[in-house]
PDB file of C-alpha atoms in Angstrom:
ATOM      1  CA  UNK A1092      -0.031   0.018  -0.048  1.00 47.00           C
ATOM      2  CA  UNK A1093       1.227   3.443  -0.760  1.00 58.00           C
ATOM      3  CA  UNK A1094       1.329   5.389   2.438  1.00 67.00           C
ATOM      4  CA  UNK A1095      -0.127   8.430   0.715  1.00 72.00           C
ATOM      5  CA  UNK A1096      -3.327   6.508  -0.060  1.00 83.00           C
ATOM      6  CA  UNK A1097      -4.501   6.851   3.544  1.00 86.00           C
ATOM      7  CA  UNK A1098      -5.553  10.467   2.923  1.00 88.00           C
ATOM      8  CA  UNK A1099      -8.232   9.794   0.368  1.00 91.00           C
ATOM      9  CA  UNK A1100      -9.213   6.497   1.964  1.00 90.00           C
ATOM     10  CA  UNK A1101      -9.804   8.172   5.335  1.00 93.00           C
ATOM     11  CA  UNK A1102     -12.197  10.703   3.864  1.00 93.00           C
ATOM     12  CA  UNK A1103     -13.938   8.145   1.642  1.00 92.00           C
ATOM     13  CA  UNK A1104     -14.472   5.725   4.536  1.00 91.00           C
ATOM     14  CA  UNK A1105     -16.126   8.468   6.551  1.00 93.00           C
ATOM     15  CA  UNK A1106     -18.366   9.441   3.619  1.00 92.00           C
ATOM     16  CA  UNK A1107     -19.778   5.977   3.319  1.00 89.00           C
ATOM     17  CA  UNK A1108     -19.754   5.021   7.073  1.00 89.00           C
ATOM     18  CA  UNK A1109     -23.073   4.704   8.812  1.00 86.00           C
ATOM     19  CA  UNK A1110     -23.792   6.906  11.750  1.00 84.00           C
ATOM     20  CA  UNK A1111     -21.948   5.641  14.793  1.00 84.00           C
ATOM     21  CA  UNK A1112     -19.461   3.545  12.790  1.00 90.00           C
ATOM     22  CA  UNK A1113     -16.093   2.559  14.132  1.00 91.00           C
ATOM     23  CA  UNK A1114     -12.918   2.199  12.181  1.00 92.00           C
ATOM     24  CA  UNK A1115     -10.278  -0.222  13.352  1.00 91.00           C
ATOM     25  CA  UNK A1116      -6.920  -0.165  11.520  1.00 89.00           C
ATOM     26  CA  UNK A1117      -3.522  -1.777  11.904  1.00 85.00           C
ATOM     27  CA  UNK A1118      -0.657   0.617  11.297  1.00 81.00           C
ATOM     28  CA  UNK A1119       3.049   0.324  11.365  1.00 76.00           C
ATOM     29  CA  UNK A1120       4.538   2.395  14.116  1.00 76.00           C
ATOM     30  CA  UNK A1121       6.696   4.290  11.600  1.00 77.00           C
ATOM     31  CA  UNK A1122       3.650   5.986  10.081  1.00 83.00           C
ATOM     32  CA  UNK A1123       1.565   6.470  13.233  1.00 87.00           C
ATOM     33  CA  UNK A1124       1.553  10.317  12.980  1.00 90.00           C
ATOM     34  CA  UNK A1125       0.372  10.137   9.390  1.00 90.00           C
ATOM     35  CA  UNK A1126      -2.401   7.744  10.175  1.00 90.00           C
ATOM     36  CA  UNK A1127      -3.573   9.829  13.128  1.00 93.00           C
ATOM     37  CA  UNK A1128      -3.455  13.055  11.188  1.00 94.00           C
ATOM     38  CA  UNK A1129      -5.235  11.771   8.080  1.00 94.00           C
ATOM     39  CA  UNK A1130      -8.045  10.219  10.119  1.00 94.00           C
ATOM     40  CA  UNK A1131      -8.562  13.266  12.337  1.00 96.00           C
ATOM     41  CA  UNK A1132      -8.427  15.599   9.309  1.00 96.00           C
ATOM     42  CA  UNK A1133     -11.093  13.481   7.598  1.00 95.00           C
ATOM     43  CA  UNK A1134     -13.373  13.893  10.662  1.00 96.00           C
ATOM     44  CA  UNK A1135     -12.823  10.657  12.540  1.00 95.00           C
ATOM     45  CA  UNK A1136     -12.472  10.767  16.333  1.00 95.00           C
ATOM     46  CA  UNK A1137      -9.587   8.886  17.836  1.00 94.00           C
ATOM     47  CA  UNK A1138     -10.732   6.568  20.646  1.00 93.00           C
ATOM     48  CA  UNK A1139      -7.745   4.443  21.578  1.00 92.00           C
ATOM     49  CA  UNK A1140      -5.076   2.026  20.382  1.00 92.00           C
ATOM     50  CA  UNK A1141      -4.223  -1.573  21.015  1.00 91.00           C
ATOM     51  CA  UNK A1142      -0.834  -3.076  20.452  1.00 90.00           C
ATOM     52  CA  UNK A1143      -0.242  -6.114  18.273  1.00 87.00           C
ATOM     53  CA  UNK A1144       2.999  -7.704  19.438  1.00 86.00           C
ATOM     54  CA  UNK A1145       4.558 -10.534  17.434  1.00 79.00           C
ATOM     55  CA  UNK A1146       7.474 -12.647  18.615  1.00 73.00           C
ATOM     56  CA  UNK A1147       8.471 -13.780  15.167  1.00 67.00           C
ATOM     57  CA  UNK A1148       9.513 -12.582  11.744  1.00 62.00           C
ATOM     58  CA  UNK A1149      11.645  -9.797  10.515  1.00 61.00           C
ATOM     59  CA  UNK A1150      12.023  -6.811  12.925  1.00 61.00           C
ATOM     60  CA  UNK A1151      12.817  -3.380  11.710  1.00 60.00           C
ATOM     61  CA  UNK A1152      15.554  -1.669  13.663  1.00 62.00           C
ATOM     62  CA  UNK A1153      14.744   1.970  13.940  1.00 61.00           C
ATOM     63  CA  UNK A1154      16.890   4.342  15.985  1.00 63.00           C
ATOM     64  CA  UNK A1155      18.376   1.512  18.055  1.00 64.00           C
ATOM     65  CA  UNK A1156      15.085  -0.165  18.869  1.00 67.00           C
ATOM     66  CA  UNK A1157      13.803  -3.381  17.320  1.00 66.00           C
ATOM     67  CA  UNK A1158      10.174  -2.953  16.151  1.00 67.00           C
ATOM     68  CA  UNK A1159       8.051  -6.132  16.522  1.00 76.00           C
ATOM     69  CA  UNK A1160       4.719  -4.453  17.142  1.00 82.00           C
ATOM     70  CA  UNK A1161       2.084  -2.526  15.337  1.00 83.00           C
ATOM     71  CA  UNK A1162      -0.660  -0.288  16.601  1.00 88.00           C
ATOM     72  CA  UNK A1163      -4.302  -1.167  16.100  1.00 91.00           C
ATOM     73  CA  UNK A1164      -6.027   2.237  16.054  1.00 91.00           C
ATOM     74  CA  UNK A1165      -9.684   2.677  16.835  1.00 92.00           C
ATOM     75  CA  UNK A1166     -11.604   5.683  15.535  1.00 93.00           C
ATOM     76  CA  UNK A1167     -15.271   6.676  15.662  1.00 93.00           C
ATOM     77  CA  UNK A1168     -17.392   8.551  13.118  1.00 93.00           C
ATOM     78  CA  UNK A1169     -18.971  11.754  14.398  1.00 92.00           C
ATOM     79  CA  UNK A1170     -21.876  11.068  16.738  1.00 88.00           C
ATOM     80  CA  UNK A1171     -20.741   7.534  17.550  1.00 88.00           C
ATOM     81  CA  UNK A1172     -21.557   6.040  20.908  1.00 86.00           C
ATOM     82  CA  UNK A1173     -19.068   3.231  20.764  1.00 83.00           C
ATOM     83  CA  UNK A1174     -20.256  -0.121  22.183  1.00 83.00           C
ATOM     84  CA  UNK A1175     -17.820  -2.916  22.969  1.00 85.00           C
ATOM     85  CA  UNK A1176     -19.044  -6.441  23.246  1.00 87.00           C
ATOM     86  CA  UNK A1177     -17.671  -9.278  25.360  1.00 84.00           C
ATOM     87  CA  UNK A1178     -15.471  -9.310  28.425  1.00 83.00           C
ATOM     88  CA  UNK A1179     -12.798  -6.753  29.163  1.00 82.00           C
ATOM     89  CA  UNK A1180      -9.449  -7.829  27.658  1.00 84.00           C
ATOM     90  CA  UNK A1181      -5.877  -6.611  27.900  1.00 86.00           C
ATOM     91  CA  UNK A1182      -4.905  -3.999  25.290  1.00 90.00           C
ATOM     92  CA  UNK A1183      -1.888  -6.001  23.945  1.00 89.00           C
ATOM     93  CA  UNK A1184      -2.493  -8.856  21.549  1.00 86.00           C
ATOM     94  CA  UNK A1185       0.566 -11.209  21.712  1.00 85.00           C
ATOM     95  CA  UNK A1186       1.324 -13.798  19.120  1.00 81.00           C
ATOM     96  CA  UNK A1187       4.135 -16.302  19.672  1.00 79.00           C
ATOM     97  CA  UNK A1188       4.298 -17.372  16.057  1.00 75.00           C
ATOM     98  CA  UNK A1189       2.864 -16.615  12.665  1.00 73.00           C
ATOM     99  CA  UNK A1190      -0.233 -18.384  11.443  1.00 73.00           C
ATOM    100  CA  UNK A1191       0.383 -21.913  10.236  1.00 75.00           C
ATOM    101  CA  UNK A1192      -0.957 -21.118   6.758  1.00 78.00           C
ATOM    102  CA  UNK A1193       0.955 -18.340   5.076  1.00 81.00           C
ATOM    103  CA  UNK A1194      -0.767 -16.517   2.247  1.00 82.00           C
ATOM    104  CA  UNK A1195       2.438 -15.046   0.932  1.00 80.00           C
ATOM    105  CA  UNK A1196       1.351 -11.506   1.857  1.00 79.00           C
ATOM    106  CA  UNK A1197       4.107  -9.587   3.644  1.00 75.00           C
ATOM    107  CA  UNK A1198       1.705  -8.141   6.214  1.00 77.00           C
ATOM    108  CA  UNK A1199      -0.703 -11.061   6.842  1.00 81.00           C
ATOM    109  CA  UNK A1200      -2.630 -10.496  10.053  1.00 86.00           C
ATOM    110  CA  UNK A1201      -3.747 -13.427  12.308  1.00 88.00           C
ATOM    111  CA  UNK A1202      -7.350 -14.394  11.601  1.00 92.00           C
ATOM    112  CA  UNK A1203      -7.875 -15.183  15.301  1.00 90.00           C
ATOM    113  CA  UNK A1204      -7.028 -11.529  16.200  1.00 90.00           C
ATOM    114  CA  UNK A1205      -9.213 -10.116  13.474  1.00 93.00           C
ATOM    115  CA  UNK A1206     -12.118 -12.354  14.630  1.00 94.00           C
ATOM    116  CA  UNK A1207     -11.595 -11.094  18.177  1.00 91.00           C
ATOM    117  CA  UNK A1208     -11.704  -7.449  16.933  1.00 92.00           C
ATOM    118  CA  UNK A1209     -14.867  -8.127  14.848  1.00 94.00           C
ATOM    119  CA  UNK A1210     -16.579  -9.617  17.963  1.00 93.00           C
ATOM    120  CA  UNK A1211     -15.504  -6.683  20.127  1.00 92.00           C
ATOM    121  CA  UNK A1212     -16.708  -3.791  17.934  1.00 91.00           C
ATOM    122  CA  UNK A1213     -19.524  -5.223  15.787  1.00 92.00           C
ATOM    123  CA  UNK A1214     -22.693  -7.225  16.243  1.00 91.00           C
ATOM    124  CA  UNK A1215     -23.509 -10.313  14.205  1.00 93.00           C
ATOM    125  CA  UNK A1216     -24.760  -9.277  10.774  1.00 93.00           C
ATOM    126  CA  UNK A1217     -23.051  -5.930  10.803  1.00 92.00           C
ATOM    127  CA  UNK A1218     -20.885  -4.894   7.874  1.00 92.00           C
ATOM    128  CA  UNK A1219     -17.075  -4.772   8.071  1.00 94.00           C
ATOM    129  CA  UNK A1220     -15.217  -2.974   5.228  1.00 92.00           C
ATOM    130  CA  UNK A1221     -11.517  -3.521   4.621  1.00 93.00           C
ATOM    131  CA  UNK A1222     -10.044  -1.051   2.099  1.00 90.00           C
ATOM    132  CA  UNK A1223      -6.629  -2.818   2.260  1.00 90.00           C
ATOM    133  CA  UNK A1224      -7.823  -6.436   2.075  1.00 93.00           C
ATOM    134  CA  UNK A1225      -4.395  -7.933   1.361  1.00 92.00           C
ATOM    135  CA  UNK A1226      -4.725 -11.699   1.605  1.00 93.00           C
ATOM    136  CA  UNK A1227      -8.324 -11.623   2.929  1.00 95.00           C
ATOM    137  CA  UNK A1228      -7.806 -12.463   6.645  1.00 95.00           C
ATOM    138  CA  UNK A1229     -10.445  -9.899   7.689  1.00 96.00           C
ATOM    139  CA  UNK A1230     -12.918 -11.526   5.268  1.00 96.00           C
ATOM    140  CA  UNK A1231     -12.180 -14.968   6.694  1.00 96.00           C
ATOM    141  CA  UNK A1232     -12.622 -13.613  10.236  1.00 96.00           C
ATOM    142  CA  UNK A1233     -15.963 -12.010   9.309  1.00 96.00           C
ATOM    143  CA  UNK A1234     -17.284 -15.308   7.866  1.00 95.00           C
ATOM    144  CA  UNK A1235     -16.228 -17.062  11.115  1.00 93.00           C
ATOM    145  CA  UNK A1236     -18.026 -14.395  13.230  1.00 94.00           C
ATOM    146  CA  UNK A1237     -21.208 -14.015  11.186  1.00 94.00           C
ATOM    147  CA  UNK A1238     -20.387 -10.504   9.902  1.00 95.00           C
ATOM    148  CA  UNK A1239     -20.933  -9.099   6.395  1.00 95.00           C
ATOM    149  CA  UNK A1240     -17.763  -8.143   4.551  1.00 95.00           C
ATOM    150  CA  UNK A1241     -16.565  -5.895   1.783  1.00 94.00           C
ATOM    151  CA  UNK A1242     -12.916  -6.010   0.812  1.00 94.00           C
ATOM    152  CA  UNK A1243     -10.886  -3.827  -1.542  1.00 93.00           C
ATOM    153  CA  UNK A1244      -7.448  -4.713  -2.795  1.00 93.00           C
ATOM    154  CA  UNK A1245      -5.687  -2.949  -5.706  1.00 91.00           C
ATOM    155  CA  UNK A1246      -2.936  -5.565  -6.242  1.00 93.00           C
ATOM    156  CA  UNK A1247      -4.388  -8.366  -8.371  1.00 96.00           C
ATOM    157  CA  UNK A1248      -2.055 -11.005  -6.993  1.00 96.00           C
ATOM    158  CA  UNK A1249      -3.349 -10.428  -3.383  1.00 95.00           C
ATOM    159  CA  UNK A1250      -6.936  -9.928  -4.564  1.00 96.00           C
ATOM    160  CA  UNK A1251      -6.866 -13.404  -6.083  1.00 96.00           C
ATOM    161  CA  UNK A1252      -5.317 -14.864  -2.901  1.00 95.00           C
ATOM    162  CA  UNK A1253      -7.979 -13.141  -0.787  1.00 96.00           C
ATOM    163  CA  UNK A1254     -10.859 -14.404  -2.931  1.00 97.00           C
ATOM    164  CA  UNK A1255      -9.504 -17.965  -2.760  1.00 96.00           C
ATOM    165  CA  UNK A1256      -9.100 -17.847   1.050  1.00 94.00           C
ATOM    166  CA  UNK A1257     -12.595 -16.315   1.595  1.00 96.00           C
ATOM    167  CA  UNK A1258     -14.183 -18.862  -0.837  1.00 96.00           C
ATOM    168  CA  UNK A1259     -12.450 -21.746   1.018  1.00 94.00           C
ATOM    169  CA  UNK A1260     -13.647 -20.409   4.344  1.00 92.00           C
ATOM    170  CA  UNK A1261     -17.211 -20.035   3.040  1.00 93.00           C
ATOM    171  CA  UNK A1262     -17.192 -23.634   1.706  1.00 92.00           C
ATOM    172  CA  UNK A1263     -15.853 -24.875   4.962  1.00 86.00           C
ATOM    173  CA  UNK A1264     -18.605 -23.064   6.904  1.00 73.00           C
ATOM    174  CA  UNK A1265     -18.542 -22.211  10.574  1.00 64.00           C
ATOM    175  CA  UNK A1266     -16.864 -24.962  12.561  1.00 57.00           C
ATOM    176  CA  UNK A1267     -17.925 -23.275  15.764  1.00 57.00           C
ATOM    177  CA  UNK A1268     -20.767 -21.031  16.822  1.00 59.00           C
ATOM    178  CA  UNK A1269     -19.736 -17.394  17.000  1.00 56.00           C
ATOM    179  CA  UNK A1270     -18.640 -16.366  20.456  1.00 55.00           C
ATOM    180  CA  UNK A1271     -21.387 -14.946  22.599  1.00 56.00           C
ATOM    181  CA  UNK A1272     -21.679 -11.171  22.702  1.00 53.00           C
TER     182      UNK A1272
END
């Protein structure tokens, strides 16, 4: 993803978001100021962040620190009265290893964490939009949790991977009932 694309995407997301919508986004710590500024400028209200900490993979060394975490930023559309579902959880999501199945996408997110986020900020049947769909992990998580999903990906290679993963998940069906709200 070109970092500059966050500016038009932030505004466009707000223009199509329903009243009270939330926006949850993973962002690399190196571009945190840009992400915050673009979302606020577009009219989103910053609510909080979570930390996604991974204990595997390549770490970027920036100014003497090794970066193995990303922020998960949560924003609200104007007028939102955010509701969170489920029990209170810690604000750091820790993963010991990458998912067993690699999609080949350099920034693949764990489906289990995306499913957790979907359960926390949406109700069953609500729509989740992912403007940077990548390998489709959010779509798979939405299927698992009974949420509707729209994904956008401009790189054909990853779009095809995402479609295959989501189709496979849909064919498999829900192995478990969605977690209670």
